[in-house]
Every structure is written in structure tokens, then in C-alpha cells.
Coordinates of N, CA and C in Angstrom, one line a residue:
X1 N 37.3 123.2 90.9 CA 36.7 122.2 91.7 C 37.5 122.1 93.0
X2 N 37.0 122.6 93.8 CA 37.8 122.6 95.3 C 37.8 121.2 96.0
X3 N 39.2 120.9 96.5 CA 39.6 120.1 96.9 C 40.2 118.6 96.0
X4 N 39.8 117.6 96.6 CA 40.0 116.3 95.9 C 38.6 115.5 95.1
X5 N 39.1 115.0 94.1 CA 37.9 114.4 93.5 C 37.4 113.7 92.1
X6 N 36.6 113.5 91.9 CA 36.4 113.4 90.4 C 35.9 114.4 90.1
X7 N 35.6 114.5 88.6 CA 34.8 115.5 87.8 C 34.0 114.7 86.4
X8 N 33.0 114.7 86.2 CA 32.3 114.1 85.4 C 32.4 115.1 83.9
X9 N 32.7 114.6 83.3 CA 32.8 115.2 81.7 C 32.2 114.8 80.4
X10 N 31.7 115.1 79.7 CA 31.5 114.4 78.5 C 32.6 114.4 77.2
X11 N 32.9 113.1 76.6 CA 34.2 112.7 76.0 C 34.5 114.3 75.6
X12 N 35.6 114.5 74.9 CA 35.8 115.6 74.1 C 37.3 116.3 74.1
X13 N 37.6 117.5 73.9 CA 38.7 117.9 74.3 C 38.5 119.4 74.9
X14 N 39.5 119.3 76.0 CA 39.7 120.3 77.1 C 40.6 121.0 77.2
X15 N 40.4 122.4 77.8 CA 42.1 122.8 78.3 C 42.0 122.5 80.0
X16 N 42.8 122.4 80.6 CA 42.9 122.3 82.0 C 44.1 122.7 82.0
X17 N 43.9 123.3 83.3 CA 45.0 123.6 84.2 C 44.5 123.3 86.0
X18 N 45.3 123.5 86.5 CA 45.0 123.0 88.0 C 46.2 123.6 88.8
X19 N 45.5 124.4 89.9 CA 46.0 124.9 91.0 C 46.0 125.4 92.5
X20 N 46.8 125.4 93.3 CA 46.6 125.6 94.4 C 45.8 126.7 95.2
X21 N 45.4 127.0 96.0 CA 44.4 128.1 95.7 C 44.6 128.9 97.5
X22 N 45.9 129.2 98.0 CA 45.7 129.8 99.1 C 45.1 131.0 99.5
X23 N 45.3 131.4 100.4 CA 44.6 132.5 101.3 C 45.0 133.6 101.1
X24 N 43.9 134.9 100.2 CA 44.0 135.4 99.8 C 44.4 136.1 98.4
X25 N 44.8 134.9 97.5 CA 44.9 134.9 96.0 C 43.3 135.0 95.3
X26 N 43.5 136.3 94.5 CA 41.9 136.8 94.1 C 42.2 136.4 92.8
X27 N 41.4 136.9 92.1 CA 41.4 136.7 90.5 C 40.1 135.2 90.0
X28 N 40.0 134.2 90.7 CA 39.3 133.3 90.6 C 37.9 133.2 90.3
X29 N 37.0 133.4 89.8 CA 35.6 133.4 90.2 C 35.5 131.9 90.9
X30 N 33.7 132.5 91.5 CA 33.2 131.0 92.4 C 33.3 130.3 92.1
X31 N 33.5 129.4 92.8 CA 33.5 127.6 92.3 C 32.0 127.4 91.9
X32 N 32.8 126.6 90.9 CA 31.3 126.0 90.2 C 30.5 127.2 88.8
X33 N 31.4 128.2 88.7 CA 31.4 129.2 87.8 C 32.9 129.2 86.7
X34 N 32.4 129.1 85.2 CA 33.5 129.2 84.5 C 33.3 130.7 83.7
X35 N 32.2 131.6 83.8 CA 32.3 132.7 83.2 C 33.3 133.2 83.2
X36 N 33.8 133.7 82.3 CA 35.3 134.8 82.4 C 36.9 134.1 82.4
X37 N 36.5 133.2 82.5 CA 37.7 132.1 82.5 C 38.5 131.9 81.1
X38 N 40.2 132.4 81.4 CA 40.6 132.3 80.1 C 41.8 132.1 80.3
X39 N 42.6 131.7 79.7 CA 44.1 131.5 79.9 C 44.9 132.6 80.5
X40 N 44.3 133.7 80.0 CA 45.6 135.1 80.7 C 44.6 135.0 81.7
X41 N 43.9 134.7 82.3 CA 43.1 135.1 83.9 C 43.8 135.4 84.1
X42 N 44.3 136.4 85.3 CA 45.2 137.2 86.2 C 45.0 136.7 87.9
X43 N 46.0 135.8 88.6 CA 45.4 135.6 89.3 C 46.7 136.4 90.6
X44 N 46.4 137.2 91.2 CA 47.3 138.1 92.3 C 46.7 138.1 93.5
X45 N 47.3 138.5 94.5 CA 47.2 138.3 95.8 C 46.5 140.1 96.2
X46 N 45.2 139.6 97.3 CA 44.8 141.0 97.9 C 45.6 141.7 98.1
X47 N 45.5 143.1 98.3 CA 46.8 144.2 98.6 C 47.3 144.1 99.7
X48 N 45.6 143.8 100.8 CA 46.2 143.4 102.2 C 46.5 142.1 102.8
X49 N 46.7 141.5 101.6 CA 47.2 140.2 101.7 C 49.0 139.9 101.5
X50 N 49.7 139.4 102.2 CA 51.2 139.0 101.6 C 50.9 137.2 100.9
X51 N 51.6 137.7 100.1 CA 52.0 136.7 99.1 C 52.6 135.4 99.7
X52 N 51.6 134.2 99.0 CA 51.8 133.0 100.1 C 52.5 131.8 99.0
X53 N 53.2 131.2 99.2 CA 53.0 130.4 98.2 C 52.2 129.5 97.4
X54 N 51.9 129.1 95.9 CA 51.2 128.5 95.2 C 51.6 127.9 94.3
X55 N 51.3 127.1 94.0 CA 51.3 126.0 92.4 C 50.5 126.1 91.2
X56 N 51.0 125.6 89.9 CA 50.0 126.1 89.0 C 50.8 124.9 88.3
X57 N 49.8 124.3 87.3 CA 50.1 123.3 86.1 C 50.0 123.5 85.2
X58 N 50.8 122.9 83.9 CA 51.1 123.8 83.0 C 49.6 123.6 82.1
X59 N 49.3 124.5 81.4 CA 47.9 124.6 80.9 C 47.6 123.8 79.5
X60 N 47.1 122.7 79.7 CA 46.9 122.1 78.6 C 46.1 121.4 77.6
X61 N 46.1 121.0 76.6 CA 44.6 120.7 76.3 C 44.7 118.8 75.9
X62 N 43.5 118.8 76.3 CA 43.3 116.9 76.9 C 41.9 116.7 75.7
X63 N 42.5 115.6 75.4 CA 41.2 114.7 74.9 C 40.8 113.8 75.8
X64 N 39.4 113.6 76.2 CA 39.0 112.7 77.0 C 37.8 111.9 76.6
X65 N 38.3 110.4 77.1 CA 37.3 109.4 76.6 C 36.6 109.5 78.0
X66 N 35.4 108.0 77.8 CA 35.1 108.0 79.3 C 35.3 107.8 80.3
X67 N 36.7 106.8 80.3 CA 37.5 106.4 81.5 C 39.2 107.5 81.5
X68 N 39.0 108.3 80.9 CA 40.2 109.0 80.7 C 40.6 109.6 82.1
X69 N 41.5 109.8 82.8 CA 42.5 110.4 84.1 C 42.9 111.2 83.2
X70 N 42.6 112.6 83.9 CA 43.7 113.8 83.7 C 44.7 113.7 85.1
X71 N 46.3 113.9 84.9 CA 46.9 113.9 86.1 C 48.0 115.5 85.9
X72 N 47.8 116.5 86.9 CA 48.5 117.4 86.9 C 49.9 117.3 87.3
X73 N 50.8 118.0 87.3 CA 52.3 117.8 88.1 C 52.2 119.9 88.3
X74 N 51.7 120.2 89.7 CA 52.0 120.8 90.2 C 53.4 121.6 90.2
X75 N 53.6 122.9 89.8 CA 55.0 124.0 90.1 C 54.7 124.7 90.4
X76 N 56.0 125.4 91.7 CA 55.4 126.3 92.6 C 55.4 127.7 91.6
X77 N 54.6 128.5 91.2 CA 54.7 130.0 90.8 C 54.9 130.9 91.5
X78 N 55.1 131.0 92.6 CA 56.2 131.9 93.5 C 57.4 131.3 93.5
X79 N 58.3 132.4 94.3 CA 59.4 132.2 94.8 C 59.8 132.7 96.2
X80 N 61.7 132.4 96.5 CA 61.1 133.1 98.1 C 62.5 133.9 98.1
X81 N 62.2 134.7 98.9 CA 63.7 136.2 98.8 C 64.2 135.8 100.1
X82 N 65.5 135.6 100.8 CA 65.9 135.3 102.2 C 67.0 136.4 102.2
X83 N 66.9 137.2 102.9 CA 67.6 138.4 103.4 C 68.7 138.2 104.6
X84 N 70.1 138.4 105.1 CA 70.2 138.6 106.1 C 71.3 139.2 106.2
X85 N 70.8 140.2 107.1 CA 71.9 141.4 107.0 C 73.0 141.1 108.4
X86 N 74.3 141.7 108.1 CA 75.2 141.4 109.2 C 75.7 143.0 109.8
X87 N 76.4 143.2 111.0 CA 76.9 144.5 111.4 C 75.8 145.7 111.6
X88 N 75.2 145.4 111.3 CA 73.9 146.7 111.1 C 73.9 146.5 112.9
X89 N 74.3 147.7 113.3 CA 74.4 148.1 114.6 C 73.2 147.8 115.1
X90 N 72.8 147.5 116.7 CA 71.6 147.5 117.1 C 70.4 148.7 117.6
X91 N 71.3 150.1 117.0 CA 70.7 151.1 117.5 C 70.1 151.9 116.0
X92 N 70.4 150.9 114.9 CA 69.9 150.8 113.3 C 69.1 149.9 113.1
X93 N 67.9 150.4 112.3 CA 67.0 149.3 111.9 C 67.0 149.6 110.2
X94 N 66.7 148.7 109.3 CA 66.5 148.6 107.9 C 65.5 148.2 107.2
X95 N 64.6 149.0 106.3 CA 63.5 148.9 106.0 C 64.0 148.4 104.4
X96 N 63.6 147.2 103.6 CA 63.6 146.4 102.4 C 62.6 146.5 101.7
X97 N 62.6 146.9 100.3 CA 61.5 146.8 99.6 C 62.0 146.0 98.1
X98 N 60.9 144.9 97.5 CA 61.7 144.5 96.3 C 61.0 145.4 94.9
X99 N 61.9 145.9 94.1 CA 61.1 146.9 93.5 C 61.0 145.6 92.0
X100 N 59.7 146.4 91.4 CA 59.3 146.1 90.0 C 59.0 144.2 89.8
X101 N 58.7 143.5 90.9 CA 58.4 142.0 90.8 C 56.6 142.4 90.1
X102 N 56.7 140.6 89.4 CA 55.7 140.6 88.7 C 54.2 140.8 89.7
X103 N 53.7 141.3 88.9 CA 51.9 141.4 90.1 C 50.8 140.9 90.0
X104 N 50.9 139.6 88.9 CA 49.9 138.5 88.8 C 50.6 137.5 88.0
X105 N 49.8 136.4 87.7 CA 50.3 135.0 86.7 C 49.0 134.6 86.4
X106 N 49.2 134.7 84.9 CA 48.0 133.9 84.4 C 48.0 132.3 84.3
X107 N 46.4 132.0 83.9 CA 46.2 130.6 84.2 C 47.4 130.0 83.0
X108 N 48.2 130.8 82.3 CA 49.0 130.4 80.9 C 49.5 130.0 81.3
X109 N 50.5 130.8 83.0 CA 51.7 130.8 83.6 C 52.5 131.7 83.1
X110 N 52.5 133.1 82.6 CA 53.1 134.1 81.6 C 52.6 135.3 82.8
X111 N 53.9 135.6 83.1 CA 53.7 136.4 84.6 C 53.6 138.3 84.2
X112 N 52.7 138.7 84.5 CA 52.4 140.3 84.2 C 52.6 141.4 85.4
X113 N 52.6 142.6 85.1 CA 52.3 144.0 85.8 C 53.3 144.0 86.5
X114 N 53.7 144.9 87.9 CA 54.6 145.5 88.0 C 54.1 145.8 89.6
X115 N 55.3 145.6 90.6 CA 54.4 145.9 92.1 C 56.3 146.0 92.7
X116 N 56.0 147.0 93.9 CA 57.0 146.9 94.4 C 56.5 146.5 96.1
X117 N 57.3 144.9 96.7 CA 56.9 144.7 97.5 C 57.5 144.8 99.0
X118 N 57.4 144.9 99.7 CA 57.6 145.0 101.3 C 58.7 143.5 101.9
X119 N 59.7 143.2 101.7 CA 60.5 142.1 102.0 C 61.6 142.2 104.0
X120 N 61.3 141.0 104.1 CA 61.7 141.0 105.1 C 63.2 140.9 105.7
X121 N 63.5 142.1 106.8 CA 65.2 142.5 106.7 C 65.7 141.5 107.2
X122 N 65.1 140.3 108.3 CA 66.0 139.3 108.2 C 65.4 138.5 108.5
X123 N 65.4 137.4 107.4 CA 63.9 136.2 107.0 C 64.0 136.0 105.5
X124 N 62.8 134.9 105.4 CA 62.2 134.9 104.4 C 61.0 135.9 103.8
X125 N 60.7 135.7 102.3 CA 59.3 136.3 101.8 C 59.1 135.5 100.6
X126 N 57.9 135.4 100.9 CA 57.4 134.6 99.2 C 57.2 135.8 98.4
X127 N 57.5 135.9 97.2 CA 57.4 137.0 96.2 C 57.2 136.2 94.8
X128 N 56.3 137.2 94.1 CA 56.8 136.4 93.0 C 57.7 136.8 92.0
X129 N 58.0 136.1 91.1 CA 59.2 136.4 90.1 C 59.9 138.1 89.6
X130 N 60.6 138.1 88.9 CA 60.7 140.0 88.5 C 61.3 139.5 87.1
X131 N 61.6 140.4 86.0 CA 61.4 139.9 85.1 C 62.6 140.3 84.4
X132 N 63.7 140.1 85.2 CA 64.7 140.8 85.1 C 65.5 140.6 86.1
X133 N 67.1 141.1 86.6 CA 67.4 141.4 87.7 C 67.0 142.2 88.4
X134 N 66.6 141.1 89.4 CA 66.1 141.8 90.7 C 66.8 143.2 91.4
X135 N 66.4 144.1 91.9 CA 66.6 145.4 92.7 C 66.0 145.6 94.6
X136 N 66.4 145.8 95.3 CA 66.2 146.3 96.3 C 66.2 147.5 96.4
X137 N 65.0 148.1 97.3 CA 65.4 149.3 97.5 C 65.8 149.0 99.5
X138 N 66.5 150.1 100.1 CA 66.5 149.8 101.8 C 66.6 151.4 102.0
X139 N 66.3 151.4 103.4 CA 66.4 153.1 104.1 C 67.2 152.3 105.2
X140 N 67.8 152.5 105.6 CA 68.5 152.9 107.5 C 67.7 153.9 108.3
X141 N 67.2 153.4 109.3 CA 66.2 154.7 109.9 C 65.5 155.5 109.1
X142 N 64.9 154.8 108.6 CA 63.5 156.3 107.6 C 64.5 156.9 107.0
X143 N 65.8 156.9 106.5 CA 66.2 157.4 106.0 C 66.2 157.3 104.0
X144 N 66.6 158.3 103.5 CA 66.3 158.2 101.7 C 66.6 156.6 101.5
X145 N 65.2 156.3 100.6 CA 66.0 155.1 100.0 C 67.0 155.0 99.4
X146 N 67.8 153.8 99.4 CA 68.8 153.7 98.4 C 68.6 152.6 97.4
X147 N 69.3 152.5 96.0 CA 68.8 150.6 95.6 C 70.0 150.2 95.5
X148 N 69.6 149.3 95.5 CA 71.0 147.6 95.5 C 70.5 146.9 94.6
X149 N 71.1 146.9 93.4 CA 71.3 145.9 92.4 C 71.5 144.3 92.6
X150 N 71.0 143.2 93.0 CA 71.2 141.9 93.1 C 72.1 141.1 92.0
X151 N 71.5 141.6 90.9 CA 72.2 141.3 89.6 C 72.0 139.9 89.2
X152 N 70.6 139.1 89.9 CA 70.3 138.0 89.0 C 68.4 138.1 89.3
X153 N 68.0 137.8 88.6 CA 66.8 137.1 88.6 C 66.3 136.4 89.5
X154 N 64.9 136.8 90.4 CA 63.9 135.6 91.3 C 62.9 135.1 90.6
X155 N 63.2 133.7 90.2 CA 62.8 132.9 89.4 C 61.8 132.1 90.1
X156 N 60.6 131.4 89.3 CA 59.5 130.5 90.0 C 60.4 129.0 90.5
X157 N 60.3 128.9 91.8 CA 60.6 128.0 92.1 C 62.1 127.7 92.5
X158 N 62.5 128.7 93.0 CA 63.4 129.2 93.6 C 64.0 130.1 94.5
X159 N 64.8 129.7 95.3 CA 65.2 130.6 97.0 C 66.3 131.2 96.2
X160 N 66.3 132.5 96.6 CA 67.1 133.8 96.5 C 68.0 134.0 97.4
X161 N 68.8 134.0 98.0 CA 69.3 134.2 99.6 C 70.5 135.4 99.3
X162 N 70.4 136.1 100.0 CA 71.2 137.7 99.9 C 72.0 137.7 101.5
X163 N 73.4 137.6 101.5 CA 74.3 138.0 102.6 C 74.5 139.2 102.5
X164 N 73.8 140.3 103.5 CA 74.3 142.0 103.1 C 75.1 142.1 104.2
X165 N 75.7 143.4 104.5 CA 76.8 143.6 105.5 C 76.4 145.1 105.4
X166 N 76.9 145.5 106.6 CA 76.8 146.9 106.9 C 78.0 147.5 106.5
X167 N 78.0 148.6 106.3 CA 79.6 149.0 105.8 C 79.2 150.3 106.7
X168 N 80.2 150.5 108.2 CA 80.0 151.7 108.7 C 80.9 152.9 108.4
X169 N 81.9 152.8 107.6 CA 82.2 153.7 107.0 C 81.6 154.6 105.9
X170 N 80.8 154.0 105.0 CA 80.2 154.7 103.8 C 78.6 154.3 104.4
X171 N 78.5 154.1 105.7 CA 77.4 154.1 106.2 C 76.3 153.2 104.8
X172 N 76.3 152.2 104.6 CA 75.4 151.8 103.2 C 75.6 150.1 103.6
X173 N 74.5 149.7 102.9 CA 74.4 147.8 103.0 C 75.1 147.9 101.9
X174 N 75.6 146.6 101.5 CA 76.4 145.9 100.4 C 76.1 144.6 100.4
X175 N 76.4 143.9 99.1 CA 75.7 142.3 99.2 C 77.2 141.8 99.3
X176 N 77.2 140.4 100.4 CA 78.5 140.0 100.0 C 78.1 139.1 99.4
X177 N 77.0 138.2 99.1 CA 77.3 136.8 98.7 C 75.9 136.6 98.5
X178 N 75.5 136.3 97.0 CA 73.8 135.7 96.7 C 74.2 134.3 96.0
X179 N 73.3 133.6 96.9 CA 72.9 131.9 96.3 C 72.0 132.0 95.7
X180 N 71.3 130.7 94.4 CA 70.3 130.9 94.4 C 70.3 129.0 94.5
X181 N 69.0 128.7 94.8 CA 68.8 127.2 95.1 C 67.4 127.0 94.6
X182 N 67.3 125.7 94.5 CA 65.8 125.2 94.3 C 64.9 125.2 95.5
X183 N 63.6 125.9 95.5 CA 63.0 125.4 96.3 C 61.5 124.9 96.3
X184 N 60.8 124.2 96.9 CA 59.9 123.6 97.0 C 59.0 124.3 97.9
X185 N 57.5 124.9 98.1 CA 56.9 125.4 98.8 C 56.3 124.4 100.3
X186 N 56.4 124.6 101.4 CA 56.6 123.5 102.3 C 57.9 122.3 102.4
X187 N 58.6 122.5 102.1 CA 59.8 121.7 102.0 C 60.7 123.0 102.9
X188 N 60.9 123.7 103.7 CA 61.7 124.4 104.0 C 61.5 126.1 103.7
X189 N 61.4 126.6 104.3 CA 61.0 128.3 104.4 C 59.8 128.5 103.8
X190 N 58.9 129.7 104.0 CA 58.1 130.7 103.6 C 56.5 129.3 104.1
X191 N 55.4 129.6 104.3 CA 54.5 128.8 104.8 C 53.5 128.6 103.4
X192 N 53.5 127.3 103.8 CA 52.8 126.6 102.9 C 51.1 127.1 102.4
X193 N 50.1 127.4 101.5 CA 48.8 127.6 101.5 C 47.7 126.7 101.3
X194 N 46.6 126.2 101.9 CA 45.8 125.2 101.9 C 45.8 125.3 100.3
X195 N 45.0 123.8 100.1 CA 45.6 123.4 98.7 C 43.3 123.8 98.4
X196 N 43.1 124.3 97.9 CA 41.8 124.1 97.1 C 41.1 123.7 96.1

């Protein structure tokens, strides 16, 4: 049901879930259509789409009378990666990829598949989770990738932030320092997605 509103039901019991629905996240059939609708739905972002942030509530099943309010409490199901590299000469550029993050979330919230994504060398990215500790891969000038081990987990609802450093002797990035903090989608980094 897009947007705000009521929904008319007949008493009974339900599962609901409720979520945000930005630009570019596929998986959904039309509104006003429940064919195919099921708890593992898979819901992922177009290929030529980057990953925006969204919300998802936890999936539950409701008895409802006639006057009954279902009320959701929204969590964000992404997360966001903040990179920033230091010393990396200006006549070097560095290409980031985050390897093996998850590549959909069902309407369960039980996150699946496997994508390696395109992350930005100094900024944020919304990504979603990885299911494990996280890995970087980087090149220096088109050069062989290498990986960098992060050695914690990008968890839903949480900022990742990576201090790399150039090392020009062994010519290679190195992490000096990962935070990890709470974060909220519009409350500070990566852009918010119209709510549907």
C-alpha cells in the first residue's frame, strides 16, 4: 500500500511487514497485487541501480479486530561503508570494491546471495550487510587487485568507517583504524529513499 493510510481488512489474522520502498529496489510486485508474496520475497536493487538506503519491519503475524491499529517500527536493512584513504599521492588514483556482501533481504529480513560491490575511495556507500568479515578488494592505477581484510562485519544499521594509509614503501593501502557506530538512514551520510 503506497504511501500513508488506512487499509480496510476483515477481522482475522495476518502476517505484515512494512517497508520503505526507494528508487530502484526490484523484487516487489504492483501495488495492489499480492500474487507471489511470501516471506523469503527477495527484495535487491537493479544492477544499474546503486544501493540506496531502506527500512524493513520485522514480519509479523497480527490478529485483527475491527478497530484494531497495526503500528510498524521501521529498521534500516542496509548499512553504510565510509572509506578514507590518506598519503595516496595525487598522481595515484584507487579503485574499491566490497567483495561477497549480501545481494537481497527477504520480506523475513534473513539476508541471501552473494555480489561484489563498487565502494567509494573517499566517501560514503550504502551496502548491504556481508555475512561475515568484511573484505576489500583495491587496485592503484588499474593495477592487480589486491584484498584487505577489514576483520569485522557490515551489519544492518550501521556505519563502517575505514582509515587507510598509503604505505609508499611496500607501495600497498593498510587500514589504520575501523570504527563501527550506529547509524540511522537520513540522520547523517549516504541519501535518504522516498518512503512508499
Amino acid at each position: 500500500m503506497p504511501g500513508s493510510g488506512t487499509l480496510s481488512l476483515d477481522p482475522g489474522t495476518y502476517r505484515m511487514v512494512t517497508l520503505s520502498v526507494p528508487a530502484g529496489l526490484g523484487g516487489l510486485p504492483d501495488a495492489g497485487t499480492t500474487a507471489g508474496i511470501t516471506p523469503e520475497l527477495a527484495l535487491s536493487f537493479d544492477a544499474k541501480a546503486s544501493i540506496t538506503p531502506f527500512s524493513l519491519s520485522e514480519l509479523t503475524e497480527e490478529t485483527l479486530s475491527a478497530a484494531s491499529v497495526y503500528t510498524a517500527t521501521l529498521l534500516p536493512a542496509t548499512s553504510l561503508l565510509s572509506l578514507r584513504v590518506s598519503g595516496l599521492p595525487d598522481e595515484h588514483s584507487a579503485k574499491f570494491t566490497l567483495l561477497g556482501m549480501y545481494a537481497s533481504v527477504g520480506l523475513d529480513g534473513t539476508y541471501a546471495g552473494s555480489l561484489d560491490y563498487p565502494v567509494s575511495a573517499s566517501g560514503e556507500t550504502v551496502c548491504f550487510p556481508t555475512p561475515g568479515a568484511a573484505t576489500l578488494s583495491y587496485s592503484v592505477d588499474g593495477g592487480e587487485p589486491r584484498s584487505l581484510p577489514i576483520g569485522r562485519a557490515l551489519e544492518a544499521s550501521n556505519r563502517l568507517t575505514l582509515e587507510l594509509a598509503w604505505g609508499e614503501e611496500r607501495q600497498e593501502i593498510v587500514i589504520r583504524q575501523t570504527t563501527v557506530t550506529d547509524w540511522i538512514p537520513g540522520n547523517g551520510g549516504g541519501e535518504a529513499g522516498s518512503a512508499e
